[in-house]
Amino acid sequence: MINGVHHVLLAAPPGSEDALRAFYGGVLGLAEIAKPPELAKRGGAWFRGGGVELHLGIERDFRPARKAHPALLVRDLDELAARLRAAGHDVTPDGLFPGHRRFYADDPVGNRLEFLQPTP
């Protein structure tokens, strides 16, 4: 039986690791974790925080995920939106998910991300 999710993997183009670190580590505040040596040879970066693990894997013929996306729960949606905007990222609010406030934003390589905060 499935009892949880270990990680979500998103693709990224070759050479994007510095931009990924600045976004996922700097803007989102996730901690970068070391990849196993054999996997580190492939490039990319792994991040962890708040019970979530995101892996960014390098894909030679990369195309950003525009529909598929991880949905990440946050404590303060407004604070995160402000951080993203301050870092030059667009934030697209969406009020269509009952019981939550949410918005979408793209990572620096164009992958769609959803951020949600439950409403009381």
Coordinates of N, CA, C and O in Angstrom, one line a residue:
M1 N 0.8 -1.2 0.0 CA 0.0 0.0 0.0 C 0.9 1.2 0.0 O 1.9 1.3 0.6
I2 N 0.4 2.3 -0.6 CA 1.1 3.6 -0.6 C 0.8 4.3 0.7 O -0.4 4.3 1.1
N3 N 1.8 4.8 1.3 CA 1.6 5.5 2.6 C 2.3 6.9 2.6 O 2.5 7.4 3.7
G4 N 2.6 7.4 1.4 CA 3.2 8.7 1.4 C 3.9 9.0 0.1 O 3.9 8.1 -0.8
V5 N 4.4 10.2 -0.1 CA 5.2 10.6 -1.3 C 6.6 10.9 -0.8 O 6.8 11.7 0.1
H6 N 7.6 10.2 -1.4 CA 9.0 10.5 -1.1 C 9.5 11.8 -1.7 O 10.1 12.6 -1.0
H7 N 9.2 12.0 -3.0 CA 9.7 13.2 -3.6 C 8.9 13.4 -4.9 O 8.2 12.5 -5.4
V8 N 9.0 14.6 -5.4 CA 8.5 15.0 -6.7 C 9.7 15.4 -7.6 O 10.5 16.2 -7.1
L9 N 9.8 14.9 -8.8 CA 10.9 15.3 -9.7 C 10.3 16.2 -10.8 O 9.3 15.9 -11.4
L10 N 11.0 17.3 -11.0 CA 10.7 18.2 -12.1 C 12.0 18.2 -13.0 O 13.1 18.1 -12.5
A11 N 11.8 18.4 -14.3 CA 12.9 18.5 -15.2 C 13.4 19.9 -15.3 O 12.7 20.8 -15.1
A12 N 14.6 20.0 -15.8 CA 15.3 21.3 -16.0 C 16.3 21.1 -17.1 O 16.8 20.0 -17.3
P13 N 16.6 22.2 -17.8 CA 17.6 22.1 -18.9 C 19.0 22.1 -18.4 O 19.3 22.5 -17.2
P14 N 19.9 21.5 -19.2 CA 21.4 21.5 -18.8 C 21.9 22.9 -18.4 O 21.5 23.9 -19.1
G15 N 22.7 23.0 -17.4 CA 23.3 24.3 -17.0 C 22.4 25.2 -16.2 O 22.8 26.3 -15.9
S16 N 21.3 24.7 -15.7 CA 20.3 25.6 -15.0 C 20.5 25.5 -13.5 O 19.7 26.1 -12.7
E17 N 21.5 24.7 -13.0 CA 21.6 24.5 -11.6 C 21.7 25.7 -10.7 O 21.1 25.8 -9.7
D18 N 22.5 26.7 -11.2 CA 22.6 27.9 -10.4 C 21.3 28.7 -10.2 O 20.9 29.1 -9.1
A19 N 20.5 28.8 -11.3 CA 19.2 29.4 -11.2 C 18.2 28.6 -10.4 O 17.5 29.2 -9.6
L20 N 18.3 27.3 -10.4 CA 17.5 26.4 -9.6 C 17.8 26.6 -8.1 O 16.9 26.8 -7.3
R21 N 19.1 26.7 -7.8 CA 19.5 26.9 -6.4 C 19.0 28.3 -5.9 O 18.6 28.4 -4.8
A22 N 19.2 29.3 -6.7 CA 18.7 30.6 -6.3 C 17.2 30.7 -6.0 O 16.8 31.3 -5.1
F23 N 16.5 30.0 -6.8 CA 15.0 30.0 -6.7 C 14.5 29.0 -5.6 O 13.9 29.5 -4.6
Y24 N 14.9 27.8 -5.7 CA 14.4 26.8 -4.7 C 15.0 27.0 -3.3 O 14.4 26.9 -2.3
G25 N 16.3 27.3 -3.3 CA 17.0 27.5 -2.0 C 16.8 29.0 -1.5 O 16.4 29.2 -0.4
G26 N 17.0 29.9 -2.4 CA 17.0 31.3 -2.0 C 15.6 31.9 -1.8 O 15.2 32.4 -0.7
V27 N 14.8 31.8 -2.9 CA 13.4 32.4 -2.8 C 12.5 31.5 -2.0 O 11.7 32.0 -1.1
L28 N 12.4 30.2 -2.2 CA 11.5 29.4 -1.5 C 12.0 28.9 -0.2 O 11.2 28.4 0.7
G29 N 13.3 29.1 0.1 CA 13.9 28.7 1.4 C 14.0 27.2 1.7 O 14.2 26.8 2.8
L30 N 14.1 26.4 0.6 CA 14.3 25.0 0.8 C 15.8 24.7 1.0 O 16.6 25.5 0.4
A31 N 16.2 23.7 1.7 CA 17.6 23.3 1.9 C 18.0 22.4 0.8 O 17.3 21.4 0.5
E32 N 19.1 22.7 0.2 CA 19.6 21.7 -0.8 C 20.2 20.5 -0.1 O 20.9 20.7 0.9
I33 N 19.9 19.4 -0.6 CA 20.5 18.1 0.0 C 21.4 17.5 -1.0 O 21.2 17.6 -2.3
A34 N 22.4 16.8 -0.5 CA 23.4 16.2 -1.4 C 22.8 15.0 -2.2 O 22.0 14.2 -1.6
K35 N 23.1 14.9 -3.5 CA 22.7 13.8 -4.3 C 23.7 12.7 -4.1 O 24.9 12.9 -3.9
P36 N 23.3 11.4 -4.2 CA 24.3 10.3 -4.1 C 25.3 10.5 -5.3 O 24.9 11.0 -6.3
P37 N 26.5 10.2 -5.0 CA 27.6 10.5 -6.0 C 27.3 10.0 -7.4 O 27.5 10.8 -8.4
E38 N 26.8 8.9 -7.6 CA 26.5 8.4 -9.0 C 25.4 9.3 -9.6 O 25.4 9.5 -10.8
L39 N 24.4 9.7 -8.9 CA 23.3 10.6 -9.4 C 23.8 12.0 -9.6 O 23.4 12.7 -10.5
A40 N 24.7 12.4 -8.8 CA 25.3 13.8 -8.9 C 26.0 14.0 -10.2 O 26.0 15.1 -10.7
K41 N 26.5 13.0 -10.8 CA 27.2 13.1 -12.1 C 26.2 13.5 -13.2 O 26.6 14.0 -14.2
R42 N 24.9 13.3 -13.0 CA 23.9 13.7 -14.0 C 23.5 15.1 -13.9 O 22.7 15.6 -14.8
G43 N 24.0 15.9 -12.9 CA 23.6 17.3 -12.8 C 22.3 17.4 -12.0 O 21.7 16.4 -11.4
G44 N 21.7 18.6 -12.0 CA 20.5 18.8 -11.3 C 20.7 19.1 -9.8 O 21.9 19.4 -9.4
A45 N 19.7 19.2 -9.0 CA 19.8 19.5 -7.6 C 18.5 19.0 -6.9 O 17.5 18.9 -7.5
W46 N 18.7 18.7 -5.6 CA 17.6 18.2 -4.8 C 17.5 19.1 -3.6 O 18.4 19.7 -3.1
F47 N 16.2 19.3 -3.2 CA 15.8 20.3 -2.1 C 14.8 19.6 -1.2 O 14.0 18.8 -1.6
R48 N 14.9 20.1 0.1 CA 14.0 19.5 1.1 C 13.6 20.6 2.1 O 14.4 21.5 2.4
G49 N 12.3 20.6 2.5 CA 11.9 21.5 3.5 C 10.4 21.3 3.8 O 9.6 21.0 2.9
G50 N 10.0 21.5 5.0 CA 8.6 21.4 5.4 C 7.9 20.1 5.0 O 6.7 20.0 4.7
G51 N 8.7 19.0 5.1 CA 8.1 17.7 4.8 C 8.0 17.4 3.3 O 7.4 16.4 2.9
V52 N 8.6 18.2 2.5 CA 8.5 18.1 1.0 C 10.0 17.9 0.5 O 10.9 18.6 0.9
E53 N 10.1 17.0 -0.5 CA 11.4 16.9 -1.2 C 11.1 17.1 -2.7 O 10.3 16.4 -3.2
L54 N 11.9 18.0 -3.3 CA 11.8 18.3 -4.7 C 13.1 17.9 -5.3 O 14.2 18.4 -4.9
H55 N 13.1 17.1 -6.4 CA 14.3 16.8 -7.1 C 14.2 17.5 -8.5 O 13.1 17.4 -9.2
L56 N 15.2 18.1 -8.9 CA 15.3 18.8 -10.2 C 16.3 18.0 -11.0 O 17.5 18.0 -10.7
G57 N 15.8 17.3 -12.1 CA 16.7 16.5 -12.9 C 16.9 17.1 -14.2 O 16.0 17.7 -14.8
I58 N 18.1 16.9 -14.7 CA 18.5 17.5 -16.0 C 18.0 16.7 -17.2 O 18.1 15.4 -17.2
E59 N 17.3 17.3 -18.1 CA 16.8 16.7 -19.3 C 17.3 17.4 -20.5 O 17.0 18.6 -20.7
R60 N 18.0 16.7 -21.4 CA 18.6 17.3 -22.6 C 17.6 18.0 -23.4 O 17.8 19.1 -23.9
D61 N 16.5 17.4 -23.8 CA 15.4 18.0 -24.6 C 14.3 18.6 -23.7 O 13.2 18.4 -24.0
F62 N 14.7 19.4 -22.8 CA 13.8 19.9 -21.8 C 12.7 20.8 -22.4 O 12.9 21.6 -23.3
R63 N 11.5 20.5 -21.9 CA 10.3 21.4 -22.1 C 9.6 21.6 -20.7 O 9.4 20.6 -20.1
P64 N 9.4 22.8 -20.3 CA 8.8 23.0 -19.0 C 7.4 22.4 -18.9 O 6.6 22.3 -19.8
A65 N 7.1 21.9 -17.7 CA 5.7 21.4 -17.4 C 4.8 22.5 -17.3 O 5.0 23.4 -16.4
R66 N 3.8 22.6 -18.1 CA 2.9 23.8 -18.1 C 1.6 23.4 -17.5 O 0.9 24.3 -17.0
K67 N 1.2 22.2 -17.5 CA -0.1 21.7 -16.8 C 0.2 20.9 -15.6 O -0.3 21.3 -14.5
A68 N 1.0 19.9 -15.7 CA 1.4 19.1 -14.6 C 2.3 20.0 -13.6 O 3.0 20.8 -14.1
H69 N 2.1 19.8 -12.3 CA 2.8 20.6 -11.3 C 2.6 20.0 -9.9 O 1.7 19.4 -9.6
P70 N 3.6 20.3 -9.1 CA 3.4 20.0 -7.7 C 2.6 21.1 -7.0 O 2.6 22.3 -7.4
A71 N 1.8 20.8 -6.1 CA 1.0 21.7 -5.3 C 1.5 21.7 -3.9 O 1.5 20.7 -3.2
L72 N 2.1 22.9 -3.5 CA 2.8 23.0 -2.2 C 2.0 23.8 -1.2 O 1.6 24.9 -1.5
L73 N 1.8 23.2 0.0 CA 1.1 23.9 1.1 C 2.1 24.9 1.7 O 3.2 24.6 2.0
V74 N 1.6 26.1 2.0 CA 2.4 27.1 2.6 C 1.7 27.7 3.8 O 0.4 27.7 3.9
R75 N 2.4 28.3 4.8 CA 1.8 28.9 6.0 C 1.3 30.3 5.7 O 0.3 30.7 6.3
D76 N 2.0 31.1 4.9 CA 1.7 32.4 4.6 C 1.8 32.7 3.1 O 2.8 33.0 2.6
L77 N 0.7 32.6 2.4 CA 0.6 32.7 1.0 C 1.0 34.2 0.6 O 1.7 34.3 -0.4
D78 N 0.5 35.2 1.3 CA 0.9 36.5 1.0 C 2.4 36.8 1.1 O 2.9 37.5 0.2
E79 N 3.0 36.3 2.1 CA 4.4 36.5 2.3 C 5.2 35.9 1.1 O 6.1 36.4 0.6
L80 N 4.8 34.6 0.8 CA 5.5 34.0 -0.4 C 5.3 34.7 -1.7 O 6.2 34.9 -2.4
A81 N 4.0 35.2 -1.9 CA 3.8 36.0 -3.1 C 4.7 37.2 -3.2 O 5.2 37.5 -4.2
A82 N 4.8 37.9 -2.1 CA 5.7 39.0 -2.0 C 7.1 38.7 -2.3 O 7.8 39.4 -3.0
R83 N 7.6 37.6 -1.7 CA 9.0 37.1 -2.0 C 9.2 36.8 -3.5 O 10.2 37.2 -4.0
L84 N 8.2 36.1 -4.0 CA 8.4 35.8 -5.5 C 8.4 37.0 -6.3 O 9.2 37.2 -7.2
R85 N 7.5 37.9 -6.1 CA 7.4 39.2 -6.9 C 8.7 40.0 -6.7 O 9.2 40.5 -7.7
A86 N 9.2 40.1 -5.5 CA 10.5 40.8 -5.2 C 11.6 40.2 -6.0 O 12.6 40.9 -6.4
A87 N 11.6 38.9 -6.2 CA 12.6 38.2 -7.0 C 12.4 38.2 -8.5 O 13.1 37.6 -9.3
G88 N 11.3 38.9 -8.9 CA 11.0 39.1 -10.3 C 10.1 38.0 -11.0 O 10.0 37.9 -12.2
H89 N 9.4 37.2 -10.1 CA 8.5 36.2 -10.6 C 7.1 36.6 -10.6 O 6.6 37.3 -9.7
D90 N 6.4 36.3 -11.7 CA 4.9 36.6 -11.8 C 4.2 35.6 -10.8 O 4.5 34.4 -10.7
V91 N 3.1 36.1 -10.2 CA 2.2 35.3 -9.4 C 0.8 35.4 -10.0 O 0.4 36.6 -10.2
T92 N 0.2 34.3 -10.2 CA -1.2 34.3 -10.8 C -2.1 33.7 -9.8 O -2.2 32.5 -9.6
P93 N -2.9 34.6 -9.1 CA -3.9 34.1 -8.1 C -5.0 33.3 -8.8 O -5.3 33.5 -10.0
D94 N -5.6 32.4 -8.0 CA -6.6 31.5 -8.5 C -7.5 31.1 -7.4 O -7.1 30.5 -6.4
G95 N -8.8 31.6 -7.4 CA -9.7 31.3 -6.3 C -10.6 30.2 -6.5 O -11.7 30.1 -5.9
L96 N -10.2 29.2 -7.3 CA -11.2 28.1 -7.7 C -11.1 26.8 -6.9 O -11.7 25.9 -7.3
F97 N -10.2 26.8 -5.9 CA -10.0 25.6 -5.1 C -10.7 25.8 -3.8 O -10.1 26.5 -2.9
P98 N -11.8 25.1 -3.5 CA -12.6 25.3 -2.3 C -11.7 25.0 -1.0 O -11.0 24.1 -1.0
G99 N -11.8 25.9 0.0 CA -11.1 25.7 1.2 C -9.7 26.1 1.2 O -9.0 25.9 2.2
H100 N -9.2 26.7 0.2 CA -7.8 27.2 0.1 C -7.8 28.5 -0.7 O -8.5 28.7 -1.6
R101 N -6.8 29.3 -0.3 CA -6.3 30.4 -1.2 C -5.1 29.8 -2.0 O -4.4 29.0 -1.4
R102 N -5.0 30.2 -3.2 CA -3.8 29.7 -4.0 C -3.4 30.6 -5.1 O -4.1 31.5 -5.5
F103 N -2.2 30.3 -5.5 CA -1.7 31.0 -6.7 C -0.7 30.1 -7.4 O -0.3 29.1 -6.9
Y104 N -0.4 30.4 -8.7 CA 0.6 29.7 -9.5 C 1.7 30.7 -9.8 O 1.6 31.9 -9.9
A105 N 2.9 30.1 -9.9 CA 4.1 30.8 -10.3 C 5.0 29.8 -11.0 O 4.8 28.6 -10.9
D106 N 5.9 30.3 -11.9 CA 6.8 29.4 -12.6 C 8.2 29.5 -11.9 O 8.6 30.5 -11.4
D107 N 8.9 28.4 -12.0 CA 10.2 28.4 -11.5 C 11.1 29.0 -12.6 O 10.6 29.4 -13.7
P108 N 12.4 29.2 -12.4 CA 13.2 30.0 -13.4 C 13.3 29.3 -14.7 O 13.8 29.9 -15.7
V109 N 13.0 28.0 -14.8 CA 13.1 27.3 -16.1 C 11.7 27.1 -16.8 O 11.6 26.5 -17.8
G110 N 10.6 27.7 -16.1 CA 9.3 27.6 -16.7 C 8.4 26.6 -16.2 O 7.2 26.5 -16.7
N111 N 8.8 25.7 -15.2 CA 7.9 24.7 -14.7 C 6.8 25.4 -13.8 O 7.1 26.3 -13.0
R112 N 5.6 25.0 -14.0 CA 4.5 25.5 -13.2 C 4.5 25.0 -11.8 O 4.6 23.8 -11.6
L113 N 4.3 25.9 -10.8 CA 4.2 25.5 -9.4 C 2.9 26.1 -8.8 O 2.5 27.2 -9.2
E114 N 2.2 25.3 -8.0 CA 1.0 25.8 -7.3 C 1.3 25.9 -5.8 O 1.9 25.0 -5.2
F115 N 0.9 27.0 -5.2 CA 1.1 27.2 -3.8 C -0.3 27.4 -3.2 O -1.1 28.2 -3.7
L116 N -0.6 26.7 -2.1 CA -1.9 26.8 -1.4 C -1.8 27.0 0.1 O -0.8 26.6 0.7
Q117 N -2.8 27.8 0.6 CA -2.9 28.0 2.0 C -4.3 27.7 2.4 O -5.3 28.3 1.9
P118 N -4.6 26.7 3.3 CA -5.9 26.4 3.7 C -6.6 27.6 4.3 O -5.9 28.4 5.0
T119 N -7.9 27.8 4.1 CA -8.6 28.9 4.7 C -9.4 28.3 5.9 O -9.8 27.1 5.9
P120 N -9.6 29.1 7.0 CA -10.3 28.7 8.2 C -11.7 28.3 7.9 O -12.3 28.8 7.0

